[in-house]
XYZ file of C-alpha atoms in Angstrom:
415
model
C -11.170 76.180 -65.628
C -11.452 76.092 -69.153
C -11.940 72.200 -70.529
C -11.190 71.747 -74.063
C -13.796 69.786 -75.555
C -13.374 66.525 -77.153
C -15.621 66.277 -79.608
C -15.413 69.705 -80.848
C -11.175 69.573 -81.556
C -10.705 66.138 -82.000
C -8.857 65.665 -85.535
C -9.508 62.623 -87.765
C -7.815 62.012 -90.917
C -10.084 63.115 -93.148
C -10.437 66.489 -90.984
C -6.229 67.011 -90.970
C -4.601 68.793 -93.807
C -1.111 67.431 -94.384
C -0.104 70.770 -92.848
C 4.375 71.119 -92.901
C 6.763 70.947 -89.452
C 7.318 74.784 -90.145
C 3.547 75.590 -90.374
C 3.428 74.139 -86.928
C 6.539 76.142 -85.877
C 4.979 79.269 -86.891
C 1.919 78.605 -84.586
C 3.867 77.413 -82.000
C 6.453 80.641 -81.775
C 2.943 82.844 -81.923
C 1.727 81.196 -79.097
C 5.118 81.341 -77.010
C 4.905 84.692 -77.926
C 1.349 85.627 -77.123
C 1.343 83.721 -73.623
C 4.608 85.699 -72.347
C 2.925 88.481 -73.263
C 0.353 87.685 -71.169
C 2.561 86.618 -68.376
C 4.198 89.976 -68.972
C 0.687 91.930 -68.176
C 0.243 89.736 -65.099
C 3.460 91.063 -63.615
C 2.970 94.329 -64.107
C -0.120 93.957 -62.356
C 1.116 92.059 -59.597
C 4.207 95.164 -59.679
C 1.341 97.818 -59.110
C -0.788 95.747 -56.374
C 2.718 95.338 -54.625
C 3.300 99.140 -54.757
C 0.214 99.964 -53.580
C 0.583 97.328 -50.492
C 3.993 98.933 -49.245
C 2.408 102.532 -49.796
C -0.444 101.464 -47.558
C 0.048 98.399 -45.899
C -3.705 96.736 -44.896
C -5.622 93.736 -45.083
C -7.269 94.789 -48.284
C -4.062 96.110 -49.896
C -2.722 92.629 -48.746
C -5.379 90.631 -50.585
C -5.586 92.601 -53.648
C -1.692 91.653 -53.847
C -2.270 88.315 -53.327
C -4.906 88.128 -56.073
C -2.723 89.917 -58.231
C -0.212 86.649 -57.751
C -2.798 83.920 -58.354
C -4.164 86.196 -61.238
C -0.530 85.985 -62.587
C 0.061 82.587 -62.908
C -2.329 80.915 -65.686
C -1.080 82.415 -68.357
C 3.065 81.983 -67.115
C 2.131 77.907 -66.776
C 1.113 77.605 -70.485
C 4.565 78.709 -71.392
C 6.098 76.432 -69.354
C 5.717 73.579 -72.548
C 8.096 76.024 -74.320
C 10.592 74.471 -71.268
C 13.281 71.435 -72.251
C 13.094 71.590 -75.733
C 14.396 75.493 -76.286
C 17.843 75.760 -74.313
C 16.934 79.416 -74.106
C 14.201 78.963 -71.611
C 15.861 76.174 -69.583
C 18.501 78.322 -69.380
C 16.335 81.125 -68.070
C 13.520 79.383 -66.205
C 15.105 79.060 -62.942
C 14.707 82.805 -62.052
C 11.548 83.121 -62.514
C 10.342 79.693 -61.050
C 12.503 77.517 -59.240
C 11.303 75.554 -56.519
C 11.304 74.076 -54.042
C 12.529 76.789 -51.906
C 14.248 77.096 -48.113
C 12.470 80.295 -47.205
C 14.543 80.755 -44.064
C 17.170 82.432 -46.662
C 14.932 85.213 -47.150
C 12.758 85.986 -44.426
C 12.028 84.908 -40.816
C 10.633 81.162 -40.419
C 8.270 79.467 -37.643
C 10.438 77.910 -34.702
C 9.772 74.578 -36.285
C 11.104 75.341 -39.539
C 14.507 73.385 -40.353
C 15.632 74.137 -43.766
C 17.554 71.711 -46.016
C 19.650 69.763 -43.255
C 22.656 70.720 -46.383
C 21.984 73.908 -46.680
C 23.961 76.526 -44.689
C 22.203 79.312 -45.764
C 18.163 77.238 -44.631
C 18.212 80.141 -42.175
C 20.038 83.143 -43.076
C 17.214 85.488 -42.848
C 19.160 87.781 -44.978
C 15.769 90.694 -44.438
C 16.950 90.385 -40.745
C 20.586 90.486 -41.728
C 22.623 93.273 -43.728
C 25.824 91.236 -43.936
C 26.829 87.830 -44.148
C 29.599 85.735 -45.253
C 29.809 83.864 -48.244
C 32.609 81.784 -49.255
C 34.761 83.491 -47.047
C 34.105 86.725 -48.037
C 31.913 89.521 -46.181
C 28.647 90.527 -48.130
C 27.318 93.779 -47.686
C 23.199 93.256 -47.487
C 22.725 96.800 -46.113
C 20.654 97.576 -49.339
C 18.602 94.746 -50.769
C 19.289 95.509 -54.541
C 18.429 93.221 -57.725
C 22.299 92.094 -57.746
C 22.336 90.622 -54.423
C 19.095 88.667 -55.212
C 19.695 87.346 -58.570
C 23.843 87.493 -58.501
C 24.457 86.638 -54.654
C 21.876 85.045 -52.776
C 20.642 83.087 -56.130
C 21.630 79.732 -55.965
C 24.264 80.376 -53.112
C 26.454 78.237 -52.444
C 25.547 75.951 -55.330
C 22.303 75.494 -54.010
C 19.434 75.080 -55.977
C 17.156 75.007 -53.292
C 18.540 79.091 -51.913
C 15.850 80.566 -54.253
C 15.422 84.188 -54.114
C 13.954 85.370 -56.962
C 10.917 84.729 -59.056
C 7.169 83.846 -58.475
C 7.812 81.492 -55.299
C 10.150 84.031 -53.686
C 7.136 86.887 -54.242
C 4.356 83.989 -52.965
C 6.610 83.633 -49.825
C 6.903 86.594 -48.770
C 3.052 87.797 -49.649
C 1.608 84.359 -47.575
C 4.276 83.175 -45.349
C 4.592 79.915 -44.308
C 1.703 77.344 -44.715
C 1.758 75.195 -42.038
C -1.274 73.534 -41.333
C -1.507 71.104 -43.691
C -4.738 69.144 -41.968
C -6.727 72.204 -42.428
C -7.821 73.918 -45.994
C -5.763 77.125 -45.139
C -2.465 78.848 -46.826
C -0.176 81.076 -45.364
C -1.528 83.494 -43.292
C 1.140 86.536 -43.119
C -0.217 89.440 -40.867
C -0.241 92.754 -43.205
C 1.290 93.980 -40.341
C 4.366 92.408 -41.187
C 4.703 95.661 -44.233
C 3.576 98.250 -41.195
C 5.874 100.991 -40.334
C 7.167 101.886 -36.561
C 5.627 100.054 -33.321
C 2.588 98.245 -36.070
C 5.001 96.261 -37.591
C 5.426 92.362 -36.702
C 7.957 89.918 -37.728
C 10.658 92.817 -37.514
C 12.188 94.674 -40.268
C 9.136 95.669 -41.762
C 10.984 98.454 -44.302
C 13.785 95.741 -45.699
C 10.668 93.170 -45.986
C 9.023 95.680 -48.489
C 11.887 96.437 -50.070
C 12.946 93.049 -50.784
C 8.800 92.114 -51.946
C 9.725 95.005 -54.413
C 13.122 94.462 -55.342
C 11.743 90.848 -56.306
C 8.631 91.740 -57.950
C 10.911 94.073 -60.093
C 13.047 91.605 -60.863
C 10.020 89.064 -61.932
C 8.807 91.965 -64.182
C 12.403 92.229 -65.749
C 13.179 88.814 -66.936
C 9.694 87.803 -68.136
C 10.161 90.680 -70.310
C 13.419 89.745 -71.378
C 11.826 86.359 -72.366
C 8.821 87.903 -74.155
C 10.969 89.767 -76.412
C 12.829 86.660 -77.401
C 9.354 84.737 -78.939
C 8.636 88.260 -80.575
C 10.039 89.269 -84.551
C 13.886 88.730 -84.389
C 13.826 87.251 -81.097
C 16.628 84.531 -80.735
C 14.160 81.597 -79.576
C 11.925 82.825 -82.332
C 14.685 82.580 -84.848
C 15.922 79.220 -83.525
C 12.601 77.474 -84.021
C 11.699 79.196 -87.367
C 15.295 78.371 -88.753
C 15.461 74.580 -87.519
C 14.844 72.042 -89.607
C 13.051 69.522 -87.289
C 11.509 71.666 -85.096
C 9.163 68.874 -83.813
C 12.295 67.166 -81.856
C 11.945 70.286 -80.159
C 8.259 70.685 -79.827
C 7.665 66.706 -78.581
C 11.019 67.166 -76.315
C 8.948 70.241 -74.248
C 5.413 68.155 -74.129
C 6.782 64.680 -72.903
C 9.793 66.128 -70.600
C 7.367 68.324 -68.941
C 3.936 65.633 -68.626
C 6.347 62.817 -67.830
C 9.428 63.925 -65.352
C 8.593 67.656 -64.712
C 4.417 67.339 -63.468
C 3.497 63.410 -63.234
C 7.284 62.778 -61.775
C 8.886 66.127 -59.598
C 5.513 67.871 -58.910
C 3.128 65.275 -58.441
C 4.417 61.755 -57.812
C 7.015 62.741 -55.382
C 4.688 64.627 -53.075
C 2.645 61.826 -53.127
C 5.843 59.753 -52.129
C 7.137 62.004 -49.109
C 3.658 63.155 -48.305
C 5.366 66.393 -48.220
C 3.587 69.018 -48.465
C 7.067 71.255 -48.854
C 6.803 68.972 -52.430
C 3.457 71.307 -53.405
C 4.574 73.568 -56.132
C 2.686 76.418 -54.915
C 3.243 75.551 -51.586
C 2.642 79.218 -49.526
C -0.881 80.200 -51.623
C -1.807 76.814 -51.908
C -3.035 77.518 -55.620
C -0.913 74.120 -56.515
C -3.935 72.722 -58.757
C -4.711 75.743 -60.974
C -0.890 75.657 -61.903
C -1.156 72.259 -62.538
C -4.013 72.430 -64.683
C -2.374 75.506 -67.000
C 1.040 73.156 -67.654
C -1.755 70.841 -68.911
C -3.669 73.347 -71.006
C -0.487 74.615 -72.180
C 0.195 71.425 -73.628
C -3.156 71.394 -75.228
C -2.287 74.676 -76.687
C 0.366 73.560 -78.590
C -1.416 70.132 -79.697
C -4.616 71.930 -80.544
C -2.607 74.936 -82.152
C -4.511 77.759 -80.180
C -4.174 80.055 -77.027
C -6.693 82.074 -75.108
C -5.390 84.884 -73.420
C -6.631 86.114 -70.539
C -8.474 89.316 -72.345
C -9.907 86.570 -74.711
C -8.049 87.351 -77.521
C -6.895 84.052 -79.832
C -4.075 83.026 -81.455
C -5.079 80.349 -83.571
C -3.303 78.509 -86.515
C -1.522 74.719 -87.233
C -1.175 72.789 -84.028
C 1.069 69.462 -84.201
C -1.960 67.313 -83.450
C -3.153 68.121 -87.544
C 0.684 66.938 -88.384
C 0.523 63.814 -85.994
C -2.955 63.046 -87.737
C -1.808 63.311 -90.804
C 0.487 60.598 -90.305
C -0.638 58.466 -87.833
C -4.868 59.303 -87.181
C -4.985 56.527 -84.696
C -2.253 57.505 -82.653
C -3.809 61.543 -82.264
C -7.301 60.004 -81.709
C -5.424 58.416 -78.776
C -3.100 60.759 -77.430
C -6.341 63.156 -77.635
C -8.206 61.198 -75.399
C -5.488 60.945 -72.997
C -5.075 64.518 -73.114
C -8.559 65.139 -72.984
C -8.423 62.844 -69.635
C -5.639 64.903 -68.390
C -7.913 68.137 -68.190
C -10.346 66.750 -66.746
C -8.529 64.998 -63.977
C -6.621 68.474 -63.676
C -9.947 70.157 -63.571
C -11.311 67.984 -61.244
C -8.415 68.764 -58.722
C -8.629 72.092 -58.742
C -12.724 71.429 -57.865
C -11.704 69.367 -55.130
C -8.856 71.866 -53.824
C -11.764 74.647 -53.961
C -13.823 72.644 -51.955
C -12.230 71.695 -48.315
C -9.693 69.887 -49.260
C -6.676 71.795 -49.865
C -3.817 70.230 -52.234
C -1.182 69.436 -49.277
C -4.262 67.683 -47.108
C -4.362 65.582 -49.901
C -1.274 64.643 -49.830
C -0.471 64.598 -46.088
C -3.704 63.035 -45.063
C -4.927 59.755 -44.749
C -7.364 60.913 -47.535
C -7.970 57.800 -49.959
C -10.399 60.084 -52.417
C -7.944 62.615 -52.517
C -4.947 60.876 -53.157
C -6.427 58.858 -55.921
C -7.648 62.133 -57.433
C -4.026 63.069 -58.084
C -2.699 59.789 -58.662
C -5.363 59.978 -61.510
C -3.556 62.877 -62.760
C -0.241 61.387 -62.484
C -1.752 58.571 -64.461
C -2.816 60.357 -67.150
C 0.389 62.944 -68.025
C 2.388 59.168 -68.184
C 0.432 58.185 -70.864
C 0.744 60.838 -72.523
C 4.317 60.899 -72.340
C 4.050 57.394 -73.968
C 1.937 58.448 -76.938
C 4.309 61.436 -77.053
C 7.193 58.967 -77.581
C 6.030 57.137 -80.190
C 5.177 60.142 -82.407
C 8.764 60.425 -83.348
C 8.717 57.554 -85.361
C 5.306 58.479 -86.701
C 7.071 61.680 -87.795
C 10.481 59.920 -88.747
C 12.339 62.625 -86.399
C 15.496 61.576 -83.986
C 16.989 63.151 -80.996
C 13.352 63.246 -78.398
C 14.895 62.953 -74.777
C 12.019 63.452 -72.537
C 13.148 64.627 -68.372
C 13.022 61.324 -66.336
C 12.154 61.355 -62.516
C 13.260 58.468 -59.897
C 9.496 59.022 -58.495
C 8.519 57.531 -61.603
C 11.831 54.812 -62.486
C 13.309 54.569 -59.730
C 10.583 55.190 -56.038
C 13.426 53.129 -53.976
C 16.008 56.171 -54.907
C 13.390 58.649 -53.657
C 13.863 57.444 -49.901
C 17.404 56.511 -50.112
């Protein structure tokens, strides 16, 4: 992982030029548009690796498409701080990476497997089904096409948790089911599950591949819609350029998604249910390096500079010099808290590489383990408070940072 270091970025107020709002904008829209990018590439890597797997279905073909996945993600997290503030993306993001997930709507589940007990569709299988009924009406699955996915099955029934589309659907169906959770193992899918005739497992090898495809497609599509909308005369490039606090917008995306998106839904609530369905990478078990790019994407925008994954920098006026400008003592301290977020980020995805995997630490009776997230969980909520208070440091109105009840309300979790 790469930790930013301290002493090296830290601002003081002799270091921070009284930089504008819209000097900050224009950083932040280059790095929105520089990470999708990148998240762009990663898909259309993880598009060929996905070809070449149902072209030649084997262990190593397998792999490589699994890599291709986890290879995928850092540079999609760090755009997730573009999330909450910019309607655009909210309005977007659930296609891509909505979650949790009842898999039994897509694809065969283990015998112990019982969906959301509200969810009608927990086990439709549709790859083992080429019609079903929805609201009355007879759908025609025969063909597993990009409408049915993102039009039909999306959301059915008013769902949110009939995902199928977007990273998780893809990590489902290239791991399967995790379900050991008191051993450090992910899903194991056999690659024989893509074979064709009498090697194939799991049944309906062919529609399986075709729906991994369909989906990966899809994936490919609507990140590139998104990238094109951060690029010149993109709509959320315009919106941020032309608005005339764009820090409402900026601080609305770094506390919503420290305080109720990661320390609250992703974090605190697993820790809650000891759920290991509550692991945001749940299948792949690659749960800490995600958490650890929402945190660097943060940073990004703070620190006003992105590393792709080729190396190449975008670097230019990040709010922190704006904050400092105003207030030193408040970035000195929300610097140190973020600084304490990487690390305790970092140091989860060190312990997850050990033999611990993330949902053994939270299923377990693992004291070290479970403090090593609630360390994390820790830190993002005081950040969130230091986030807070820098709209009055920068005399701006209308922050609303995402709540969680795992964080206001822990009775309402079990109720």
């Amino acid at each position: 992982m790469r930790l930013i270091a301290a002493s090296a970025l830290a601002l003081s107020a002799s270091a921070a030029m009284a930089q504008s709002p819209q000097d900050v904008a224009a950083t932040y829209v280059d790095i929105a548009e520089a990470a999708y990018a990148d998240a762009v590439d990663g898909a259309e890597a993880l598009q060929a690796a996905v070809e070449a797997l149902i072209a030649e279905p084997s262990e190593e073909t397998l792999s490589a498409a699994r890599a291709a996945w986890v290879a995928s993600r850092p540079a999609y997290m760090q755009t997730e701080v573009f999330r909450f503030g910019n309607p655009i993306v909210d309005d977007w993001e659930g296609k891509v990476n909505a979650w949790p997930l009842d898999e039994g709507l897509i694809d065969y589940v283990d015998a112990s497997y019982f969906g959301g007990a509200e969810n009608s569709f927990a086990d439709l299988n549709v790859i083992a089904s080429e019609s079903f009924t929805l609201n009355g009406e007879e759908v025609d699955a025969a063909e597993i096409t990009p409408a049915l996915l993102e039009e039909t099955l999306q959301e059915a029934g008013g769902n949110e948790a009939n995902v199928a589309t977007g990273y998780h659907a893809v990590e489902f169906l290239l791991w399967g089911q995790d379900l050991t959770a008191d051993a450090d193992s992910a899903g194991d899918r056999p690659w024989t599950d893509f074979a064709a005739g009498e090697a194939c497992t799991g049944g309906n090898c062919e529609r399986r591949a075709e729906y991994l495809s369909t989906a990966t497609d899809l994936l490919l599509s609507d990140l590139s819609w998104m990238a094109g909308q951060w690029e010149e005369g993109g709509e959320a490039r315009a919106a941020v350029m032309e608005d005339s606090a764009p820090a409402v917008r900026i601080l609305t995306g770094m506390g919503s998604l420290a305080y109720g998106e990661m320390a609250g839904e992703r974090i605190k609530l697993g820790l809650l249910l000891q759920d290991p369905e509550e692991e945001h990478d749940c299948f792949s078990d690659n749960t800490p390096a995600s958490h650890y790019g929402d945190v660097l994407g943060i940073a990004n925008v703070w620190y006003g500079t992105y590393t792709g994954p080729d190396g190449e920098v975008v670097d230019g006026t990040g709010l922190g010099e704006l904050v400092s400008a105003a207030d030193a003592e408040l970035a000195a301290t929300f610097e140190t808290q973020l600084e304490a977020a990487l690390a305790s980020a970092d140091d989860l995805v060190a312990r997850a590489s050990g033999d611990s995997a993330y949902d053994m630490m939270l299923v377990q009776v693992d004291e070290e383990g479970n403090a090593v997230i609630a360390q994390l969980v820790e830190d993002l909520v005081a950040m969130s408070q230091s986030i807070e208070r820098m709209s009055g440091v920068l005399d701006v109105e209308g922050v609303v940072m995402e709540g969680s009840d795992a964080l206001d309300d822990e009775a309402a979790v079990f109720e």
